[in-house]
Coordinates of C-alpha atoms in Angstrom, one line a residue:
M1 CA 34.6 20.2 -64.3
K2 CA 36.3 22.4 -61.3
I3 CA 34.4 25.3 -60.7
P4 CA 35.6 28.4 -58.1
F5 CA 33.1 29.8 -55.5
A6 CA 33.9 32.8 -56.5
S7 CA 36.4 34.8 -59.4
F8 CA 36.3 38.8 -60.8
E9 CA 38.3 37.5 -64.1
Y10 CA 35.3 37.3 -66.1
M11 CA 34.6 41.1 -64.3
H12 CA 38.1 42.8 -64.4
N13 CA 39.0 42.0 -68.4
E14 CA 35.4 43.2 -69.2
I15 CA 36.7 47.1 -67.1
K16 CA 40.6 46.3 -67.2
E17 CA 41.6 49.6 -70.0
E18 CA 38.9 51.6 -67.8
I19 CA 40.5 50.5 -64.6
Y20 CA 44.4 51.2 -66.2
E21 CA 43.0 54.9 -67.2
A22 CA 40.9 55.6 -63.7
I23 CA 44.5 54.2 -61.7
S24 CA 46.9 55.8 -64.0
D25 CA 45.2 58.8 -64.0
V26 CA 45.3 59.3 -60.4
M27 CA 49.0 58.9 -60.2
R28 CA 49.3 61.8 -62.9
K29 CA 47.2 64.3 -60.0
N30 CA 49.6 63.0 -57.4
W31 CA 46.7 63.2 -55.2
F32 CA 46.0 60.2 -53.5
I33 CA 43.6 60.7 -50.3
R34 CA 40.1 63.0 -50.7
G35 CA 40.7 64.0 -54.3
E36 CA 38.2 64.6 -56.6
Y37 CA 38.1 60.6 -57.5
C38 CA 36.9 60.2 -53.4
E39 CA 34.6 63.5 -53.8
K40 CA 33.1 62.2 -58.0
F41 CA 32.2 58.4 -55.5
E42 CA 30.5 59.9 -52.8
Q43 CA 28.6 61.5 -55.3
E44 CA 27.0 58.8 -57.1
F45 CA 27.3 56.4 -54.5
A46 CA 24.8 59.1 -53.2
A47 CA 22.9 58.9 -56.0
Y48 CA 23.2 55.4 -56.2
C49 CA 21.4 55.3 -52.5
G50 CA 19.1 57.6 -53.0
V51 CA 20.1 59.9 -50.2
K52 CA 22.2 63.2 -50.0
Y53 CA 26.1 62.1 -48.5
C54 CA 28.3 59.5 -48.5
V55 CA 31.6 59.7 -46.8
G56 CA 34.3 57.4 -48.4
C57 CA 36.1 55.3 -45.5
G58 CA 39.1 52.3 -44.7
N59 CA 36.4 49.5 -45.1
G60 CA 33.1 48.0 -43.8
L61 CA 34.4 47.6 -39.8
D62 CA 35.4 51.2 -39.8
A63 CA 31.6 52.3 -41.8
L64 CA 29.8 50.7 -38.4
Y65 CA 32.0 52.5 -36.0
L66 CA 32.4 56.1 -37.7
I67 CA 28.4 55.2 -37.6
L68 CA 28.0 54.6 -34.0
R69 CA 30.2 56.8 -32.7
A70 CA 28.6 60.0 -34.6
Y71 CA 24.9 59.2 -32.4
D72 CA 28.1 59.0 -29.2
I73 CA 27.1 55.1 -28.9
T74 CA 29.1 54.6 -25.8
Y75 CA 30.4 52.6 -22.4
G76 CA 26.6 51.5 -20.7
D77 CA 24.5 51.0 -24.1
E78 CA 22.6 48.9 -26.4
V79 CA 23.1 48.6 -29.5
I80 CA 20.8 45.5 -31.2
V81 CA 22.4 43.2 -33.4
P82 CA 21.6 39.8 -35.5
S83 CA 22.4 37.3 -34.4
N84 CA 23.4 35.6 -38.1
T85 CA 26.1 37.6 -38.8
F86 CA 29.9 38.7 -39.7
I87 CA 31.5 39.2 -37.1
A88 CA 31.9 42.5 -38.2
T89 CA 29.0 44.2 -37.2
A90 CA 29.0 43.4 -33.2
L91 CA 32.8 44.1 -33.2
A92 CA 31.6 47.8 -34.1
V93 CA 29.2 47.6 -30.8
T94 CA 32.1 46.9 -29.2
Y95 CA 34.7 49.5 -30.2
T96 CA 32.9 52.0 -28.5
G97 CA 31.8 50.5 -25.8
A98 CA 29.0 49.6 -25.6
T99 CA 27.4 46.1 -26.1
P100 CA 25.2 43.7 -28.7
I101 CA 22.8 42.4 -27.6
F102 CA 21.5 39.9 -29.6
V103 CA 18.0 39.2 -31.6
E104 CA 17.2 35.8 -33.2
P105 CA 17.5 35.8 -37.2
D106 CA 13.4 35.3 -39.4
I107 CA 15.1 31.5 -40.3
S108 CA 13.3 31.7 -44.2
T109 CA 15.3 34.6 -44.4
Y110 CA 17.9 34.9 -42.5
T111 CA 18.3 38.5 -41.6
I112 CA 16.7 39.7 -38.2
D113 CA 13.2 38.5 -37.0
P114 CA 11.5 42.0 -35.8
K115 CA 9.1 40.3 -33.8
R116 CA 12.1 39.2 -31.0
I117 CA 13.2 42.8 -30.9
Q118 CA 10.8 44.2 -28.4
E119 CA 11.8 42.3 -25.8
K120 CA 15.3 43.2 -25.6
I121 CA 14.4 46.3 -25.7
T122 CA 15.9 48.0 -22.3
A123 CA 16.3 51.6 -21.0
R124 CA 20.3 51.8 -22.2
T125 CA 19.2 50.9 -25.9
K126 CA 20.3 53.2 -28.5
A127 CA 19.7 51.7 -31.6
I128 CA 19.6 48.6 -34.2
I129 CA 21.4 47.6 -36.7
V130 CA 20.2 46.0 -39.2
V131 CA 22.2 43.2 -41.7
H132 CA 21.2 43.0 -44.9
L133 CA 22.6 39.3 -45.0
Y134 CA 23.5 37.4 -48.0
G135 CA 22.1 40.5 -50.5
Q136 CA 18.4 40.4 -49.2
A137 CA 17.3 43.4 -47.5
A138 CA 15.9 43.0 -43.8
D139 CA 11.8 43.5 -42.6
M140 CA 12.8 47.5 -42.9
D141 CA 8.7 49.0 -41.8
A142 CA 8.3 46.4 -39.0
V143 CA 11.9 47.6 -37.6
N144 CA 12.0 51.0 -38.7
E145 CA 8.4 50.8 -36.4
I146 CA 9.2 49.2 -33.9
A147 CA 12.8 52.0 -33.8
Q148 CA 10.1 54.8 -33.6
A149 CA 7.9 53.7 -30.8
N150 CA 10.7 53.1 -28.9
H151 CA 12.9 56.5 -30.1
L152 CA 16.0 53.8 -30.7
L153 CA 18.6 54.7 -34.5
V154 CA 18.5 52.2 -37.3
I155 CA 21.7 51.2 -38.5
E156 CA 22.1 48.9 -41.4
D157 CA 24.6 47.0 -41.9
A158 CA 24.5 46.8 -46.3
A159 CA 28.5 45.4 -46.5
Q160 CA 26.6 42.9 -48.6
A161 CA 23.8 44.8 -50.4
H162 CA 25.0 46.5 -53.0
G163 CA 21.3 47.7 -55.3
A164 CA 19.4 45.2 -52.7
E165 CA 16.0 47.4 -53.2
Y166 CA 13.3 47.2 -49.7
K167 CA 9.9 48.0 -51.1
N168 CA 12.0 50.0 -54.9
K169 CA 13.6 51.3 -52.2
K170 CA 17.6 50.8 -51.7
T171 CA 19.5 49.4 -49.5
G172 CA 21.4 52.4 -47.6
G173 CA 18.7 54.4 -47.5
L174 CA 16.2 53.0 -45.0
G175 CA 17.2 53.5 -41.8
D176 CA 19.1 56.8 -39.9
A177 CA 22.8 55.2 -41.5
A178 CA 23.9 52.5 -43.4
A179 CA 27.8 51.4 -43.4
F180 CA 28.5 49.9 -46.5
S181 CA 32.0 47.6 -47.1
F182 CA 33.8 47.7 -51.0
Y183 CA 36.3 44.2 -49.9
P184 CA 36.8 42.7 -53.4
G185 CA 34.5 40.2 -53.3
K186 CA 31.6 42.5 -52.7
N187 CA 28.9 42.9 -56.0
L188 CA 31.2 46.0 -56.1
G189 CA 33.9 45.6 -54.9
A190 CA 37.2 47.3 -54.3
L191 CA 40.7 46.1 -55.5
G192 CA 41.6 46.3 -51.7
D193 CA 39.6 47.5 -48.2
A194 CA 36.9 50.3 -49.0
G195 CA 33.6 51.4 -47.7
A196 CA 31.4 54.0 -46.6
I197 CA 28.9 55.7 -45.0
T198 CA 25.2 56.8 -46.6
T199 CA 22.3 58.5 -44.5
N200 CA 19.8 62.1 -45.5
D201 CA 21.8 64.0 -42.2
K202 CA 24.6 66.1 -42.6
D203 CA 25.0 66.2 -39.6
V204 CA 25.9 63.0 -39.2
A205 CA 28.2 62.9 -42.4
D206 CA 29.9 65.7 -41.2
K207 CA 30.6 64.0 -37.9
V208 CA 31.8 60.7 -39.5
R209 CA 33.8 62.8 -42.7
A210 CA 35.4 64.9 -38.8
I211 CA 36.0 61.2 -36.7
G212 CA 37.5 59.4 -39.7
N213 CA 39.9 61.9 -40.4
Y214 CA 41.1 61.6 -37.1
G215 CA 39.0 63.9 -35.1
S216 CA 40.1 66.5 -37.5
D217 CA 36.9 69.4 -39.0
Y218 CA 39.7 71.2 -41.3
K219 CA 43.7 71.5 -40.7
Y220 CA 45.1 70.5 -37.5
H221 CA 41.7 71.2 -35.9
H222 CA 40.9 68.6 -33.6
I223 CA 37.4 68.6 -32.3
Y224 CA 36.5 64.5 -31.8
T225 CA 39.4 62.2 -30.5
G226 CA 38.8 60.4 -33.3
T227 CA 40.5 57.7 -35.9
N228 CA 42.5 57.2 -39.7
S229 CA 40.2 56.2 -42.0
R230 CA 38.7 57.6 -44.9
L231 CA 38.7 56.3 -49.1
D232 CA 42.4 56.0 -50.9
E233 CA 41.8 58.0 -54.7
I234 CA 42.7 54.6 -56.6
Q235 CA 40.2 52.3 -54.6
A236 CA 37.5 55.2 -54.9
A237 CA 38.3 55.6 -59.2
V238 CA 37.7 51.6 -59.3
L239 CA 34.9 52.2 -57.5
L240 CA 33.8 54.7 -59.7
V241 CA 34.4 52.3 -62.5
K242 CA 32.7 49.6 -61.2
L243 CA 29.6 51.7 -59.3
R244 CA 28.7 53.1 -63.3
N245 CA 28.2 48.5 -63.7
L246 CA 27.1 46.9 -61.3
D247 CA 22.9 47.3 -61.8
K248 CA 24.6 45.0 -65.3
W249 CA 26.1 42.9 -62.2
N250 CA 23.0 42.7 -60.6
R251 CA 21.0 42.0 -63.1
Y252 CA 23.3 39.1 -64.4
R253 CA 23.6 37.0 -60.4
H254 CA 19.7 37.5 -60.2
D255 CA 19.7 35.1 -63.7
V256 CA 22.3 32.4 -62.5
A257 CA 20.5 32.4 -59.1
K258 CA 17.1 31.6 -61.1
Q259 CA 18.4 29.5 -62.6
Y260 CA 19.7 27.5 -59.1
L261 CA 15.8 28.1 -57.5
D262 CA 14.2 26.9 -61.4
R263 CA 16.9 23.7 -62.0
I264 CA 17.9 22.4 -57.7
N265 CA 15.7 19.7 -56.8
N266 CA 16.8 18.4 -54.1
K267 CA 15.3 17.7 -50.6
K268 CA 17.7 17.0 -48.1
I269 CA 18.1 20.4 -49.7
L270 CA 16.6 24.3 -48.2
L271 CA 16.7 26.4 -51.0
P272 CA 16.4 30.5 -50.9
V273 CA 13.6 33.1 -50.1
I274 CA 12.7 35.9 -51.5
A275 CA 10.1 38.5 -48.9
K276 CA 7.8 39.1 -50.2
D277 CA 8.6 43.4 -51.7
R278 CA 12.0 42.9 -51.2
S279 CA 14.4 42.1 -54.4
H280 CA 18.2 40.1 -53.6
V281 CA 21.2 40.9 -55.0
W282 CA 22.4 37.8 -54.0
H283 CA 26.6 38.6 -52.9
I284 CA 25.7 34.9 -51.2
F285 CA 24.1 32.3 -52.3
A286 CA 22.4 30.4 -49.6
L287 CA 21.4 27.0 -49.7
R288 CA 20.8 24.7 -45.4
T289 CA 20.8 20.6 -45.2
D290 CA 21.3 18.9 -42.4
D291 CA 24.1 17.0 -43.9
R292 CA 26.2 20.0 -44.9
N293 CA 29.6 18.7 -43.6
T294 CA 28.8 15.5 -46.6
F295 CA 27.2 17.8 -48.5
E296 CA 30.4 20.8 -48.7
S297 CA 32.6 17.1 -48.9
Y298 CA 30.2 15.7 -51.6
L299 CA 30.5 18.5 -53.3
T300 CA 34.6 19.1 -53.3
S301 CA 35.1 16.1 -55.0
H302 CA 33.3 17.0 -57.5
G303 CA 35.6 20.6 -58.1
I304 CA 33.1 22.7 -57.1
G305 CA 34.1 25.5 -54.3
T306 CA 32.2 26.3 -51.8
T307 CA 31.7 28.4 -48.3
I308 CA 30.1 28.5 -44.7
H309 CA 28.6 31.5 -44.4
Y310 CA 29.8 31.4 -40.9
P311 CA 30.4 27.9 -39.2
T312 CA 30.4 29.6 -36.0
P313 CA 28.1 32.4 -34.3
I314 CA 29.5 35.5 -33.2
H315 CA 28.1 34.5 -29.5
L316 CA 30.1 30.7 -29.2
Q317 CA 33.3 33.3 -30.7
G318 CA 35.8 33.1 -28.0
A319 CA 35.5 36.9 -28.9
Y320 CA 32.3 37.0 -26.7
K321 CA 33.2 34.5 -24.1
F322 CA 32.4 37.9 -21.4
L323 CA 28.8 38.1 -22.7
K324 CA 28.0 34.1 -21.2
L325 CA 26.7 33.2 -24.4
N326 CA 26.4 29.4 -24.3
E327 CA 25.5 27.1 -26.3
G328 CA 22.0 26.3 -26.6
M329 CA 21.1 30.8 -26.0
L330 CA 20.4 31.8 -29.2
P331 CA 19.4 28.2 -31.4
I332 CA 18.1 29.8 -34.7
A333 CA 21.5 31.2 -35.0
E334 CA 23.4 27.8 -34.5
K335 CA 21.0 26.1 -36.8
I336 CA 22.0 28.4 -39.6
S337 CA 25.7 28.1 -38.6
N338 CA 25.4 24.1 -38.6
T339 CA 23.7 24.0 -41.9
E340 CA 25.0 26.6 -43.8
L341 CA 26.4 25.5 -47.4
S342 CA 27.4 28.8 -50.5
I343 CA 27.4 27.7 -54.0
P344 CA 28.9 30.0 -56.6
M345 CA 27.5 33.0 -57.6
Y346 CA 30.0 35.7 -58.5
Y347 CA 29.7 37.3 -62.5
G348 CA 30.7 35.2 -65.4
I349 CA 30.6 32.3 -64.2
T350 CA 28.5 30.0 -66.9
D351 CA 25.2 28.4 -68.8
E352 CA 27.6 25.3 -68.3
E353 CA 28.7 25.4 -65.2
I354 CA 25.7 26.3 -63.9
R355 CA 24.5 23.3 -65.2
Y356 CA 26.8 21.0 -63.6
I357 CA 26.9 22.4 -60.8
T358 CA 22.9 22.0 -59.8
D359 CA 23.8 18.3 -61.6
V360 CA 26.2 17.2 -59.2
I361 CA 23.5 18.7 -56.5
N362 CA 20.4 16.6 -57.6
Q363 CA 22.6 13.0 -58.1
Y364 CA 23.1 13.9 -53.5

């Protein structure tokens, strides 16, 4: 049996007529940037996240960058970020001229460890970026308490956590502002690059919208040194169709994860943990094992697609040599990078395929 790491075929076959009609309607209207589909998606996604405002943009990295720009974070500032995340989280900070300060994760949930944050706060710290990694929210009460005590902003990187909840409140409304990616592989994915910012602060929403539109609050009037990052009508139309299916798709992922958790029984394999008061939308089903490379080859030989999230931690990437963080300085992030392996998780994977995957893992 051959099982891909991810597949969109089943999902897209279910909604292809709605997608075709939405795209055709955009073509008929001949309005392609910031039209009625973008406005409607922003309204519905804001309501979905339980916030007042949503602003569409080009991608998840831009979403983070625009938030930081809106809060005037710049050269000389520091922003706390998890040491275990995709590089985009740190890049957004770097693009503003500020410095990312890495904080190690909780080894059980892989999200930032609040107990380690305080020691990294200095007079230059302006914000904490939390990443709801793999589809599970960070420990937001603890992070928000630290932020309030130190007068810091809390920014959510929710790129992997569309619909995840913390104490029955959805990601996107758990801090001062949140960044979402709608990269095609996300739980809520476009047919290309797309992103959004959510917030309850109108001033931030207005500023983000302006900065992403060449710094313009209205045509040919530029109040910021902006950039070009806007959610186009075709992607907004696709996302609007998909948003209305997101909860169903997330429930399916939850059922897949439950089968994995119930069926995988191998002492060599460490299963993911769902923390108290949180829901998990299973963007990634991340296993860990000390002999990861051998395990990866074993699954590949049995036709099971896998991916590593992430094979090299940010502080050891060439792009961040200037921080002078050598191997061994962030050991938890390094341990996760050396032991993590993600197995197939997508809408449409069958019970038969899940049984095959778990049987193969149990025989390892």
